[in-house]
Amino acid sequence: MDDVSHILEIRGVSKAFGETRVIRDLSFSVARGEFLTVLGSSGCGKTTLLRIICGLEEADAGSVFLDGRDVTAAEPNLREVNTVFQNYALFPHMTVFDNVAYPLRIAKKRPPKEEVQRRVADALALVRMTGYERRFPSALSGGQRQRIAIARAVIGQPRVLLLDEPLGALDLNLRRQMQTELKNLQKSLGITFIYITHDQEEALNMSDRIAVMRNGTFLQIGTPSEIYDSPRSVYVARFVGEANILPCTFTKMLDDTSAQVDFGGMPLTVRPGNHGRTYRNGDFVPAALRGEQIKLSDTGTFSGTVTDVSFAGGVLRLTLSCGKTPLTAIRYGLDTSVHPGDTVRFDIPALAAVLCESDADDAGEGRL
């Protein structure tokens, strides 16, 4: 029996264009009211997956279930799924009112005129665009056009809303503002959002869960904190936030939640990770360490030479040469006491680093 807590289920979906496999036997489910972000670089299969979900692309294999119903062969207009695209796709010859009302006017059961007016007014109020009904898209800013596209997408009360990099064309400040607005809107509507992006900041700020995608498959699905704090692979560690990859040698398990490794000739206590791998003494293992976990201290266990100092609005990045391993340490605020060429000492707190799986194309990582 289908799990009624899931609004969407993808079962064994695959897709190829010619000899290129874009989606590889992908299976996952999305909970009702969830904000799931599919995060990945260009060409990893994100948009193809979205098009399969909404019915604009046919999968070579597998099934798509919406609310327990198999919609794999259903036409897009029968799926109760709407999409917001990066280019907004507004009709330039229509007013804001007519753009938002369009889904209702082409519906099989067209609502009465009074209901159309009420629902358009409600949708515009949701996105804070009341009073813009008579304007045309050419008279709107990028952020305003984005809001109109969202209002048009939600007016039909879809079960799932797909968003394909909708903030990509906006400037940084407006993009951050819209991130907050989208998250608040999703919670107020209770609609399931599936958000496609290559921007890690968007994913971390808005999502209930993140699915990191690479080469047509998901490398890891988890909450933003799980993805950031416990990346399963070198690729995930580097793609989501900044991470140092420490080349370590496995020594022993200390208990179920901690292990001892050798890093640069010194013992280091790390988390073993959640990938289920069994390690043996002497195994080479990469460990992911976030830069903010490196603690500079006059009595630190490790030492390194500062090779670069960069300040970026409240965050100071120090590049350290530590043997053959360059490390990036993050400090908050401007510290004028550290300069390139200085030798500094630092500590890596116990359990700050987590063991990761080496990616296939990262073989030999850290063996310089």
mmCIF file of C-alpha atoms in Angstrom:
data_model
loop_
_atom_site.group_PDB
_atom_site.id
_atom_site.type_symbol
_atom_site.label_atom_id
_atom_site.label_comp_id
_atom_site.label_asym_id
_atom_site.label_seq_id
_atom_site.Cartn_x
_atom_site.Cartn_y
_atom_site.Cartn_z
ATOM 1 C CA MET A 1 0.000 0.000 0.000
ATOM 2 C CA ASP A 2 1.272 3.504 -0.845
ATOM 3 C CA ASP A 3 2.563 5.674 1.982
ATOM 4 C CA VAL A 4 -0.009 8.472 2.309
ATOM 5 C CA SER A 5 2.587 10.708 3.999
ATOM 6 C CA HIS A 6 4.340 11.041 0.637
ATOM 7 C CA ILE A 7 2.868 13.313 -2.005
ATOM 8 C CA LEU A 8 5.390 12.311 -4.692
ATOM 9 C CA GLU A 9 7.290 9.089 -5.353
ATOM 10 C CA ILE A 10 9.865 8.475 -8.064
ATOM 11 C CA ARG A 11 10.537 4.789 -8.644
ATOM 12 C CA GLY A 12 13.485 3.607 -10.713
ATOM 13 C CA VAL A 13 13.388 6.488 -13.207
ATOM 14 C CA SER A 14 16.023 6.551 -15.952
ATOM 15 C CA LYS A 15 16.504 8.817 -18.946
ATOM 16 C CA ALA A 16 19.078 8.980 -21.730
ATOM 17 C CA PHE A 17 19.564 11.288 -24.684
ATOM 18 C CA GLY A 18 21.353 9.215 -27.282
ATOM 19 C CA GLU A 19 24.347 7.606 -25.592
ATOM 20 C CA THR A 20 24.281 10.034 -22.672
ATOM 21 C CA ARG A 21 22.536 8.767 -19.529
ATOM 22 C CA VAL A 22 21.061 11.791 -17.791
ATOM 23 C CA ILE A 23 19.009 10.109 -15.020
ATOM 24 C CA ARG A 24 20.235 6.797 -13.581
ATOM 25 C CA ASP A 25 17.681 4.490 -11.909
ATOM 26 C CA LEU A 26 16.592 7.217 -9.501
ATOM 27 C CA SER A 27 14.166 6.492 -6.642
ATOM 28 C CA PHE A 28 13.060 8.854 -3.875
ATOM 29 C CA SER A 29 9.944 10.234 -2.191
ATOM 30 C CA VAL A 30 8.827 13.691 -1.090
ATOM 31 C CA ALA A 31 6.667 14.296 1.978
ATOM 32 C CA ARG A 32 3.507 16.381 1.935
ATOM 33 C CA GLY A 33 4.266 20.038 2.545
ATOM 34 C CA GLU A 34 8.023 19.481 2.251
ATOM 35 C CA PHE A 35 10.494 21.926 0.723
ATOM 36 C CA LEU A 36 12.955 19.664 -1.111
ATOM 37 C CA THR A 37 15.861 21.200 -2.998
ATOM 38 C CA VAL A 38 17.666 19.283 -5.739
ATOM 39 C CA LEU A 39 21.162 20.743 -5.693
ATOM 40 C CA GLY A 40 23.749 20.088 -8.374
ATOM 41 C CA SER A 41 26.005 21.590 -11.011
ATOM 42 C CA SER A 42 24.902 22.327 -14.572
ATOM 43 C CA GLY A 43 24.321 19.187 -16.617
ATOM 44 C CA CYS A 44 23.811 16.824 -13.663
ATOM 45 C CA GLY A 45 20.197 16.035 -14.624
ATOM 46 C CA LYS A 46 18.226 18.427 -12.367
ATOM 47 C CA THR A 47 16.045 20.021 -15.033
ATOM 48 C CA THR A 48 15.455 16.722 -16.836
ATOM 49 C CA LEU A 49 14.187 15.265 -13.559
ATOM 50 C CA LEU A 50 11.853 18.230 -13.093
ATOM 51 C CA ARG A 51 10.518 17.851 -16.643
ATOM 52 C CA ILE A 52 9.820 14.150 -16.035
ATOM 53 C CA ILE A 53 7.907 14.982 -12.850
ATOM 54 C CA CYS A 54 5.704 17.570 -14.556
ATOM 55 C CA GLY A 55 5.212 15.481 -17.710
ATOM 56 C CA LEU A 56 7.174 17.558 -20.215
ATOM 57 C CA GLU A 57 9.689 14.728 -20.656
ATOM 58 C CA GLU A 58 9.059 11.001 -20.910
ATOM 59 C CA ALA A 59 11.230 8.684 -18.834
ATOM 60 C CA ASP A 60 12.831 5.669 -20.523
ATOM 61 C CA ALA A 61 12.079 3.547 -17.461
ATOM 62 C CA GLY A 62 10.465 3.880 -14.049
ATOM 63 C CA SER A 63 7.314 5.437 -12.649
ATOM 64 C CA VAL A 64 6.070 8.719 -11.199
ATOM 65 C CA PHE A 65 3.394 8.560 -8.480
ATOM 66 C CA LEU A 66 1.484 11.627 -7.316
ATOM 67 C CA ASP A 67 -0.550 11.191 -4.143
ATOM 68 C CA GLY A 68 -0.480 7.417 -4.667
ATOM 69 C CA ARG A 69 -1.671 7.643 -8.294
ATOM 70 C CA ASP A 70 0.534 6.526 -11.177
ATOM 71 C CA VAL A 71 0.858 9.592 -13.428
ATOM 72 C CA THR A 72 3.766 8.305 -15.515
ATOM 73 C CA ALA A 73 1.699 8.428 -18.709
ATOM 74 C CA ALA A 74 -0.579 11.320 -17.708
ATOM 75 C CA GLU A 75 -0.594 14.576 -19.663
ATOM 76 C CA PRO A 76 1.006 17.554 -17.895
ATOM 77 C CA ASN A 77 -2.333 19.320 -17.385
ATOM 78 C CA LEU A 78 -3.703 16.272 -15.537
ATOM 79 C CA ARG A 79 -0.913 16.001 -12.961
ATOM 80 C CA GLU A 80 -1.857 18.821 -10.552
ATOM 81 C CA VAL A 81 1.752 19.992 -10.772
ATOM 82 C CA ASN A 82 2.802 23.529 -11.751
ATOM 83 C CA THR A 83 6.230 24.887 -12.671
ATOM 84 C CA VAL A 84 7.973 28.239 -12.190
ATOM 85 C CA PHE A 85 10.794 28.718 -14.683
ATOM 86 C CA GLN A 86 13.865 30.928 -14.451
ATOM 87 C CA ASN A 87 12.672 33.167 -17.294
ATOM 88 C CA TYR A 88 9.217 33.540 -15.660
ATOM 89 C CA ALA A 89 7.404 32.786 -18.992
ATOM 90 C CA LEU A 90 4.889 35.619 -18.526
ATOM 91 C CA PHE A 91 2.748 36.635 -21.502
ATOM 92 C CA PRO A 92 4.056 40.092 -22.498
ATOM 93 C CA HIS A 93 0.756 41.170 -24.119
ATOM 94 C CA MET A 94 -1.294 40.389 -20.998
ATOM 95 C CA THR A 95 -1.696 42.462 -17.866
ATOM 96 C CA VAL A 96 -0.662 41.134 -14.478
ATOM 97 C CA PHE A 97 -4.292 40.256 -13.761
ATOM 98 C CA ASP A 98 -4.684 38.309 -16.997
ATOM 99 C CA ASN A 99 -1.364 36.496 -16.536
ATOM 100 C CA VAL A 100 -2.349 35.304 -13.072
ATOM 101 C CA ALA A 101 -5.913 34.451 -14.144
ATOM 102 C CA TYR A 102 -4.776 32.472 -17.201
ATOM 103 C CA PRO A 103 -4.688 28.988 -15.549
ATOM 104 C CA LEU A 104 -8.262 29.461 -14.324
ATOM 105 C CA ARG A 105 -9.514 30.621 -17.704
ATOM 106 C CA ILE A 106 -8.159 27.574 -19.536
ATOM 107 C CA ALA A 107 -9.254 25.081 -16.900
ATOM 108 C CA LYS A 108 -11.760 22.399 -17.908
ATOM 109 C CA LYS A 109 -14.132 23.726 -15.277
ATOM 110 C CA ARG A 110 -13.741 27.473 -15.644
ATOM 111 C CA PRO A 111 -14.759 29.279 -12.439
ATOM 112 C CA PRO A 112 -17.299 32.113 -12.532
ATOM 113 C CA LYS A 113 -15.954 35.608 -13.173
ATOM 114 C CA GLU A 114 -16.427 36.654 -9.559
ATOM 115 C CA GLU A 115 -14.413 33.671 -8.305
ATOM 116 C CA VAL A 116 -11.620 34.379 -10.806
ATOM 117 C CA GLN A 117 -11.388 37.963 -9.532
ATOM 118 C CA ARG A 118 -11.339 36.804 -5.915
ATOM 119 C CA ARG A 119 -8.687 34.142 -6.459
ATOM 120 C CA VAL A 120 -6.472 36.491 -8.470
ATOM 121 C CA ALA A 121 -6.741 39.070 -5.696
ATOM 122 C CA ASP A 122 -5.845 36.429 -3.092
ATOM 123 C CA ALA A 123 -2.856 35.185 -5.137
ATOM 124 C CA LEU A 124 -1.516 38.711 -5.650
ATOM 125 C CA ALA A 125 -1.919 39.454 -1.946
ATOM 126 C CA LEU A 126 0.119 36.349 -1.111
ATOM 127 C CA VAL A 127 3.076 37.634 -3.140
ATOM 128 C CA ARG A 128 2.548 41.272 -2.083
ATOM 129 C CA MET A 129 1.612 42.506 -5.557
ATOM 130 C CA THR A 130 -1.838 43.951 -4.864
ATOM 131 C CA GLY A 131 -2.356 47.096 -6.955
ATOM 132 C CA TYR A 132 -0.325 45.895 -9.947
ATOM 133 C CA GLU A 133 -3.254 44.241 -11.729
ATOM 134 C CA ARG A 134 -3.304 46.606 -14.744
ATOM 135 C CA ARG A 135 0.442 46.669 -15.383
ATOM 136 C CA PHE A 136 2.196 44.711 -18.105
ATOM 137 C CA PRO A 137 5.285 42.552 -17.447
ATOM 138 C CA SER A 138 7.539 45.052 -19.255
ATOM 139 C CA ALA A 139 6.726 47.615 -16.538
ATOM 140 C CA LEU A 140 7.829 45.308 -13.715
ATOM 141 C CA SER A 141 11.214 44.685 -12.131
ATOM 142 C CA GLY A 142 12.787 41.228 -12.129
ATOM 143 C CA GLY A 143 11.645 40.559 -8.581
ATOM 144 C CA GLN A 144 8.102 41.703 -9.363
ATOM 145 C CA ARG A 145 7.914 39.458 -12.436
ATOM 146 C CA GLN A 146 9.110 36.590 -10.265
ATOM 147 C CA ARG A 147 6.287 37.202 -7.814
ATOM 148 C CA ILE A 148 3.722 37.280 -10.627
ATOM 149 C CA ALA A 149 5.040 33.967 -11.999
ATOM 150 C CA ILE A 150 4.647 32.417 -8.550
ATOM 151 C CA ALA A 151 1.130 33.835 -8.133
ATOM 152 C CA ARG A 152 0.146 32.327 -11.481
ATOM 153 C CA ALA A 153 1.657 28.980 -10.478
ATOM 154 C CA VAL A 154 -0.158 28.730 -7.146
ATOM 155 C CA ILE A 155 -3.581 30.062 -8.150
ATOM 156 C CA GLY A 156 -4.645 26.633 -9.396
ATOM 157 C CA GLN A 157 -3.744 25.126 -6.012
ATOM 158 C CA PRO A 158 -1.331 22.476 -7.316
ATOM 159 C CA ARG A 159 -0.337 19.568 -5.132
ATOM 160 C CA VAL A 160 3.335 20.077 -6.047
ATOM 161 C CA LEU A 161 5.089 23.243 -7.208
ATOM 162 C CA LEU A 162 8.312 22.802 -9.176
ATOM 163 C CA LEU A 163 10.745 25.719 -9.292
ATOM 164 C CA ASP A 164 13.573 25.589 -11.841
ATOM 165 C CA GLU A 165 16.302 28.005 -10.660
ATOM 166 C CA PRO A 166 13.704 30.792 -10.339
ATOM 167 C CA LEU A 167 16.052 33.267 -8.637
ATOM 168 C CA GLY A 168 19.014 32.838 -10.972
ATOM 169 C CA ALA A 169 18.420 36.093 -12.886
ATOM 170 C CA LEU A 170 18.133 38.286 -9.769
ATOM 171 C CA ASP A 171 20.900 40.296 -8.108
ATOM 172 C CA LEU A 172 22.367 39.039 -4.835
ATOM 173 C CA ASN A 173 20.385 41.223 -2.416
ATOM 174 C CA LEU A 174 17.062 40.577 -4.144
ATOM 175 C CA ARG A 175 17.846 36.874 -4.387
ATOM 176 C CA ARG A 176 18.378 36.662 -0.637
ATOM 177 C CA GLN A 177 15.162 38.584 0.002
ATOM 178 C CA MET A 178 13.235 36.262 -2.294
ATOM 179 C CA GLN A 179 14.681 33.201 -0.551
ATOM 180 C CA THR A 180 12.985 34.289 2.671
ATOM 181 C CA GLU A 181 9.761 35.173 0.880
ATOM 182 C CA LEU A 182 9.604 31.844 -0.953
ATOM 183 C CA LYS A 183 10.155 29.853 2.232
ATOM 184 C CA ASN A 184 7.481 31.830 4.080
ATOM 185 C CA LEU A 185 5.088 31.491 1.148
ATOM 186 C CA GLN A 186 5.615 27.731 0.994
ATOM 187 C CA LYS A 187 4.837 27.346 4.680
ATOM 188 C CA SER A 188 1.726 29.524 4.483
ATOM 189 C CA LEU A 189 0.375 27.631 1.450
ATOM 190 C CA GLY A 190 1.319 24.158 2.673
ATOM 191 C CA ILE A 191 2.172 23.166 -0.908
ATOM 192 C CA THR A 192 5.057 20.768 -1.556
ATOM 193 C CA PHE A 193 7.945 22.626 -3.227
ATOM 194 C CA ILE A 194 10.632 20.914 -5.298
ATOM 195 C CA TYR A 195 13.293 23.506 -5.945
ATOM 196 C CA ILE A 196 16.056 23.112 -8.526
ATOM 197 C CA THR A 197 19.296 25.065 -8.071
ATOM 198 C CA HIS A 198 23.069 25.001 -8.297
ATOM 199 C CA ASP A 199 23.331 27.620 -5.527
ATOM 200 C CA GLN A 200 24.321 26.061 -2.204
ATOM 201 C CA GLU A 201 23.275 29.147 -0.239
ATOM 202 C CA GLU A 202 19.724 28.888 -1.568
ATOM 203 C CA ALA A 203 19.627 25.200 -0.713
ATOM 204 C CA LEU A 204 20.911 25.652 2.835
ATOM 205 C CA ASN A 205 18.694 28.657 3.584
ATOM 206 C CA MET A 206 15.333 27.385 2.352
ATOM 207 C CA SER A 207 15.158 23.601 2.363
ATOM 208 C CA ASP A 208 13.655 21.043 4.684
ATOM 209 C CA ARG A 209 15.849 18.503 2.866
ATOM 210 C CA ILE A 210 18.532 18.725 0.190
ATOM 211 C CA ALA A 211 19.237 16.101 -2.467
ATOM 212 C CA VAL A 212 22.750 16.535 -3.841
ATOM 213 C CA MET A 213 22.757 15.363 -7.456
ATOM 214 C CA ARG A 214 25.661 14.313 -9.639
ATOM 215 C CA ASN A 215 25.700 12.446 -12.953
ATOM 216 C CA GLY A 216 21.990 11.646 -12.829
ATOM 217 C CA THR A 217 21.833 10.220 -9.313
ATOM 218 C CA PHE A 218 21.579 11.467 -5.732
ATOM 219 C CA LEU A 219 24.796 11.232 -3.730
ATOM 220 C CA GLN A 220 23.095 12.191 -0.464
ATOM 221 C CA ILE A 221 19.684 13.303 0.778
ATOM 222 C CA GLY A 222 19.331 14.944 4.169
ATOM 223 C CA THR A 223 18.522 18.057 6.142
ATOM 224 C CA PRO A 224 20.737 21.097 5.526
ATOM 225 C CA SER A 225 22.597 20.432 8.791
ATOM 226 C CA GLU A 226 23.112 16.756 7.905
ATOM 227 C CA ILE A 227 24.468 17.624 4.461
ATOM 228 C CA TYR A 228 26.741 20.344 5.827
ATOM 229 C CA ASP A 229 27.951 18.670 9.015
ATOM 230 C CA SER A 230 28.119 15.054 7.839
ATOM 231 C CA PRO A 231 28.839 14.914 4.089
ATOM 232 C CA ARG A 232 29.047 11.337 2.882
ATOM 233 C CA SER A 233 31.570 11.952 0.109
ATOM 234 C CA VAL A 234 34.397 14.254 -0.866
ATOM 235 C CA TYR A 235 32.220 15.702 -3.630
ATOM 236 C CA VAL A 236 29.338 16.584 -1.290
ATOM 237 C CA ALA A 237 31.747 18.091 1.253
ATOM 238 C CA ARG A 238 33.253 20.391 -1.347
ATOM 239 C CA PHE A 239 30.065 21.201 -3.236
ATOM 240 C CA VAL A 240 28.039 22.231 -0.177
ATOM 241 C CA GLY A 241 30.034 24.873 1.625
ATOM 242 C CA GLU A 242 33.805 25.086 1.844
ATOM 243 C CA ALA A 243 35.568 22.022 3.185
ATOM 244 C CA ASN A 244 39.126 20.956 3.794
ATOM 245 C CA ILE A 245 39.839 17.349 2.833
ATOM 246 C CA LEU A 246 42.414 15.914 5.221
ATOM 247 C CA PRO A 247 44.432 12.931 3.979
ATOM 248 C CA CYS A 248 44.376 10.578 6.959
ATOM 249 C CA THR A 249 45.328 7.018 7.830
ATOM 250 C CA PHE A 250 42.783 5.012 9.772
ATOM 251 C CA THR A 251 43.977 3.716 13.153
ATOM 252 C CA LYS A 252 41.034 2.306 15.084
ATOM 253 C CA MET A 253 37.393 2.713 16.098
ATOM 254 C CA LEU A 254 37.029 4.220 19.556
ATOM 255 C CA ASP A 255 33.265 3.565 19.835
ATOM 256 C CA ASP A 256 30.202 3.690 17.585
ATOM 257 C CA THR A 257 30.453 7.445 17.061
ATOM 258 C CA SER A 258 34.189 8.121 17.000
ATOM 259 C CA ALA A 259 37.369 6.852 15.399
ATOM 260 C CA GLN A 260 41.046 7.632 15.586
ATOM 261 C CA VAL A 261 43.079 8.515 12.503
ATOM 262 C CA ASP A 262 46.568 9.780 11.844
ATOM 263 C CA PHE A 263 46.853 13.215 10.241
ATOM 264 C CA GLY A 264 50.349 14.522 9.618
ATOM 265 C CA GLY A 265 51.827 12.189 12.179
ATOM 266 C CA MET A 266 49.407 13.277 14.888
ATOM 267 C CA PRO A 267 46.369 11.381 16.260
ATOM 268 C CA LEU A 268 43.005 12.922 15.453
ATOM 269 C CA THR A 269 39.571 11.895 16.744
ATOM 270 C CA VAL A 270 36.935 12.031 14.009
ATOM 271 C CA ARG A 271 33.370 10.920 13.308
ATOM 272 C CA PRO A 272 33.203 7.746 11.180
ATOM 273 C CA GLY A 273 30.360 9.068 8.995
ATOM 274 C CA ASN A 274 27.059 7.459 8.004
ATOM 275 C CA HIS A 275 28.048 5.652 4.806
ATOM 276 C CA GLY A 276 28.381 2.233 6.461
ATOM 277 C CA ARG A 277 31.965 1.553 5.417
ATOM 278 C CA THR A 278 34.148 -0.734 7.532
ATOM 279 C CA TYR A 279 37.708 0.533 7.934
ATOM 280 C CA ARG A 280 40.883 -1.390 8.622
ATOM 281 C CA ASN A 281 44.053 -0.212 10.299
ATOM 282 C CA GLY A 282 46.259 1.510 7.729
ATOM 283 C CA ASP A 283 43.476 2.389 5.282
ATOM 284 C CA PHE A 284 43.794 5.761 3.580
ATOM 285 C CA VAL A 285 40.693 7.820 4.463
ATOM 286 C CA PRO A 286 39.745 11.386 3.563
ATOM 287 C CA ALA A 287 38.199 13.451 6.359
ATOM 288 C CA ALA A 288 36.121 16.569 5.723
ATOM 289 C CA LEU A 289 36.773 19.532 7.996
ATOM 290 C CA ARG A 290 34.942 22.868 7.786
ATOM 291 C CA GLY A 291 37.195 25.899 7.953
ATOM 292 C CA GLU A 292 35.394 27.434 10.916
ATOM 293 C CA GLN A 293 36.306 24.333 12.977
ATOM 294 C CA ILE A 294 40.037 25.113 12.794
ATOM 295 C CA LYS A 295 40.941 26.930 16.015
ATOM 296 C CA LEU A 296 44.034 29.122 16.008
ATOM 297 C CA SER A 297 45.869 28.891 19.323
ATOM 298 C CA ASP A 298 49.361 29.718 20.560
ATOM 299 C CA THR A 299 49.517 26.228 22.079
ATOM 300 C CA GLY A 300 47.869 24.401 19.171
ATOM 301 C CA THR A 301 48.853 20.834 18.267
ATOM 302 C CA PHE A 302 49.341 21.582 14.559
ATOM 303 C CA SER A 303 51.281 24.316 12.799
ATOM 304 C CA GLY A 304 51.140 25.900 9.384
ATOM 305 C CA THR A 305 52.356 28.856 7.374
ATOM 306 C CA VAL A 306 49.885 31.522 6.304
ATOM 307 C CA THR A 307 50.080 31.812 2.515
ATOM 308 C CA ASP A 308 47.059 34.051 1.912
ATOM 309 C CA VAL A 309 44.649 36.245 3.860
ATOM 310 C CA SER A 310 41.355 37.404 2.353
ATOM 311 C CA PHE A 311 38.576 39.403 3.987
ATOM 312 C CA ALA A 312 35.016 39.090 2.642
ATOM 313 C CA GLY A 313 32.514 41.119 4.635
ATOM 314 C CA GLY A 314 32.745 39.704 8.131
ATOM 315 C CA VAL A 315 34.568 36.511 7.196
ATOM 316 C CA LEU A 316 38.346 36.172 7.156
ATOM 317 C CA ARG A 317 39.817 33.278 5.164
ATOM 318 C CA LEU A 318 43.313 32.145 6.002
ATOM 319 C CA THR A 319 45.074 29.767 3.636
ATOM 320 C CA LEU A 320 47.563 27.652 5.558
ATOM 321 C CA SER A 321 50.342 25.459 4.234
ATOM 322 C CA CYS A 322 50.464 22.412 6.495
ATOM 323 C CA GLY A 323 53.041 20.026 5.054
ATOM 324 C CA LYS A 324 51.684 18.958 1.683
ATOM 325 C CA THR A 325 48.104 19.789 2.666
ATOM 326 C CA PRO A 326 46.767 23.336 2.144
ATOM 327 C CA LEU A 327 44.017 24.222 4.609
ATOM 328 C CA THR A 328 41.496 27.053 4.725
ATOM 329 C CA ALA A 329 40.665 28.413 8.168
ATOM 330 C CA ILE A 330 37.637 30.642 8.636
ATOM 331 C CA ARG A 331 37.563 33.402 11.226
ATOM 332 C CA TYR A 332 34.787 35.912 11.810
ATOM 333 C CA GLY A 333 35.653 39.596 11.773
ATOM 334 C CA LEU A 334 38.834 41.314 10.624
ATOM 335 C CA ASP A 335 42.031 40.132 12.325
ATOM 336 C CA THR A 336 44.954 42.408 11.451
ATOM 337 C CA SER A 337 47.387 40.370 13.563
ATOM 338 C CA VAL A 338 47.729 37.582 10.972
ATOM 339 C CA HIS A 339 49.749 38.134 7.798
ATOM 340 C CA PRO A 340 51.065 36.022 4.904
ATOM 341 C CA GLY A 341 54.329 34.377 5.907
ATOM 342 C CA ASP A 342 53.376 34.023 9.579
ATOM 343 C CA THR A 343 53.641 30.629 11.216
ATOM 344 C CA VAL A 344 50.546 29.867 13.262
ATOM 345 C CA ARG A 345 49.534 27.028 15.521
ATOM 346 C CA PHE A 346 46.038 25.563 15.537
ATOM 347 C CA ASP A 347 43.887 22.789 16.931
ATOM 348 C CA ILE A 348 41.307 20.538 15.284
ATOM 349 C CA PRO A 349 38.729 19.731 17.974
ATOM 350 C CA ALA A 350 37.748 16.110 18.540
ATOM 351 C CA LEU A 351 34.861 15.016 16.296
ATOM 352 C CA ALA A 352 35.052 18.191 14.194
ATOM 353 C CA ALA A 353 36.076 16.215 11.080
ATOM 354 C CA VAL A 354 34.069 13.408 9.498
ATOM 355 C CA LEU A 355 35.312 10.519 7.364
ATOM 356 C CA CYS A 356 34.081 10.599 3.751
ATOM 357 C CA GLU A 357 33.960 8.279 0.804
ATOM 358 C CA SER A 358 36.433 9.088 -1.961
ATOM 359 C CA ASP A 359 34.690 9.816 -5.253
ATOM 360 C CA ALA A 360 35.632 7.710 -8.260
ATOM 361 C CA ASP A 361 37.338 10.635 -9.952
ATOM 362 C CA ASP A 362 39.027 11.736 -6.726
ATOM 363 C CA ALA A 363 41.146 8.597 -6.418
ATOM 364 C CA GLY A 364 44.444 9.401 -4.772
ATOM 365 C CA GLU A 365 43.069 12.603 -3.207
ATOM 366 C CA GLY A 366 45.509 13.988 -0.667
ATOM 367 C CA ARG A 367 48.422 11.672 -1.499
ATOM 368 C CA LEU A 368 50.598 14.543 -2.760
#
